[in-house]
Amino acid sequence: MIKKYVYGNPIPTNAVVADIEPSEGGIQYLTELEMGGKIIFNYSMENDDIVYGLGEAARGLNKRGGIYHGFCTDVPDQTEDKQALYGAHNFIVVTGMISVGFFVDCASDVKFDIGYTAYNMLNIELTCPDFVIYVIEGKSAYDIVKQFREMIGRSYIAPRWAFGYQQSRWSYMNEDEVRKVVKNHRDNGISLDAVYLDIDYMDGYKDFTVSEERFPDFPGFVREMRDQGIRLVPIIDAGVKIEPGYDIYEEGRQYQLFCKKGDGTDFVAAVWPGRTHFPDFMNSGARMWFGSKYKLLTDMGIEGFWNDMNEPAMFFTEDGVKEFKDYVDSFDFNTNDPGKFFEFKDKILGLSNNMKDYESFYHNMDGRIVRHDQVHNLYGANMTRAAGEAFDQIAPDKRMLLFSRASYIGSHRYGGIWTGDNQSWWSHLLMNIKMMPSLNMCGYLYSGADLGGFGCNCTSDLLMRWLGFGIFTPLMRNHSALGTRKQECYNFGDPEDFRSIISIRYSLIPYLYSEYMKACLNNDMMFKPLSFEYPSDSFARIVEDQLLVGESIMIAPVYEQNAIGRYVYLPEDMLLVVFKSSSVRRYQIMKKGMHFVQAAVNEVPVFVRRNKLLPLCRTAQCTDKLDTSMFEIIAFTDDNIEYMMYEDDGVSKDYDNPDNYVSFAIKDMDGILGAVSPKTIVKLSLF
Ligand code: GLC
């Protein structure tokens, strides 16, 4: 049951696809008050209520105890106290004796104080008077999430090759560097499906150009890589370089497709290319125009992109610097007031992504002129939309890989997201684990973090443990920043263990892809908190570092340095499978309850649920080479069971064809349980 409450004259956000009539009368569950120009909604929580949601946000799965902002923010320093990250996903579910969900559909800042100021008070604060709140009632948190997901529409569906292992770095500088990365993976037997091209593939950081010096025959190079089973995935930045003669800049200027300042001139900000203009993604014409440019690269054989810097991130603006210069000129360095020096430092740090700059430019939303801060959260989302809608024109029958850094609910229909600039910290591995179900709640299914961490120098054990979790996330990409230690697996001593861990991913791809597709097609989650499946188990309810991945397995990743294993809570009897590689495993049936499970740094523990079945195929060097005619089955049952595996060609869009399901069954055959499937079963491990 969903109720919609409209306040003021909201700007359409494109978040919701369901046609819901606005409700009359006062809002339910929330107490509304106005204070100091703000609208505040209060909800009083019970002592043991849990609050789920908020998608890309710091802290736990249970968001209680913190303050969060739905405001897309460029934040490379993602410490635990950060209140806003790159995405703004304003959906929460409060669950306890009763469960209720709230989606605050607002394109500008929304503050959630979830029991931070007062433990039992949930406080939602808006400064913009124009927004919509959806109140969702349901029998459980999971039920509410499913209703919400249906309301916001089917998630973007990635091609199956994007489930392969992907290697990235800022930057592989030229063809030869890319060739070496591929060769090193192949020579070391480490499977690989894609290599990313960060900003240096471009000519002077100009979107939709390719440096002829670094990539002299780009289409030929794309083909050469493709022949080796590798897709190249270039980055596209939001900012368009200001350079007379550069066609995209010239067109944008000529047809008025850039964001404008109050005086009607094109807004200028400094980003990677230097002085840039921002395309006005809030304008449908600008979206069509920018989107059409992706064809320049798809015509060269490119099948996937990552959209970046689209919060939009700004190093500084000229206006901001001028104001700062005046401040410096009038600054009294002999002052005895230490507060002035704090202020000075804050002014320097505040030059980037400054709120005043966000308040200084405008969008033309097809005739409606809107100041940026009022629609800030929609900017990156509409860049994703521009690309997604363009792909439907460029290649209507083919899936393209697309994911973005900034996002707002609604963009989940056009692309996935990655979680931005994390660091090579153990705590960020844990954050990645806890964020995955929250992202799924908000519709982001094709997602993942920079494995190994983007900033800082990664260590061998951290990368291995992170991959031990990353083998389950749809986007499995190792990415690292300029100036950090080389983070490709083969740079860490003996590559054997890395080869083995990545081989596990490839043998799991049919299962993971199947669970991902079913989650997309049914508006469901691929990563679930235990509480969603075991709601009456009071301990399962509070476990945060174990996740259900699809219908058959639970994972309990090890995320601590030097750990030899970890405590795991089993909400029912399960079969522990410790993978050392795709084919080397040890098994143990474990009883419901708490256990210490040993898992060396090169081992991945997986728990098969009772009466469930896990199909595995043989590993391969890339997804194109996966042989899905033969399977090994691991099942934990003494009964007849069936697993329906979703399988299609992985690129076309015939999603709802009933022929896309293959059955794997364990059946009683003359008193003995055996496996039955149209696929060849090479081995059955039945427990
Ligand atoms: C941003 C992105 C990062 C990329 C870098 C250079 O920081 O988040 O992934 O490598 O820009 O393009």
XYZ file of C-alpha atoms and ligand atoms in Angstrom, residues 74 76 86 168-171 198-200 235 237 272 306 308-309 311 405 418 420-421 450 454 477 479-482, ligand 1:
40
model
C 32.326 14.225 -4.643
C 37.201 10.810 -2.021
C 28.142 10.282 -4.563
C 41.219 -0.601 -14.383
C 43.792 2.021 -13.477
C 44.067 5.749 -13.716
C 45.474 5.433 -16.337
C 40.667 6.388 -17.765
C 40.921 10.053 -18.803
C 44.326 9.775 -20.496
C 35.439 6.935 -19.180
C 33.394 12.996 -17.837
C 40.424 17.626 -15.315
C 31.600 4.714 -17.142
C 32.293 10.240 -14.075
C 32.614 13.586 -12.231
C 27.839 15.332 -9.159
C 29.445 7.807 -10.158
C 30.157 2.192 -8.778
C 33.407 6.101 -6.207
C 36.792 6.871 -4.756
C 36.819 -0.263 -6.615
C 41.142 3.459 -5.302
C 36.523 -4.268 -11.060
C 40.649 0.117 -9.968
C 43.340 2.334 -8.484
C 44.426 5.943 -8.543
C 47.280 7.705 -10.234
C 37.634 10.314 -10.378
C 37.023 8.925 -10.477
C 38.113 7.899 -10.610
C 38.981 8.219 -11.815
C 39.549 9.626 -11.693
C 40.305 10.061 -12.945
O 38.334 10.461 -9.186
O 36.190 8.656 -9.399
O 37.564 6.611 -10.718
O 40.019 7.294 -11.899
O 38.490 10.550 -11.487
O 39.478 10.039 -14.046
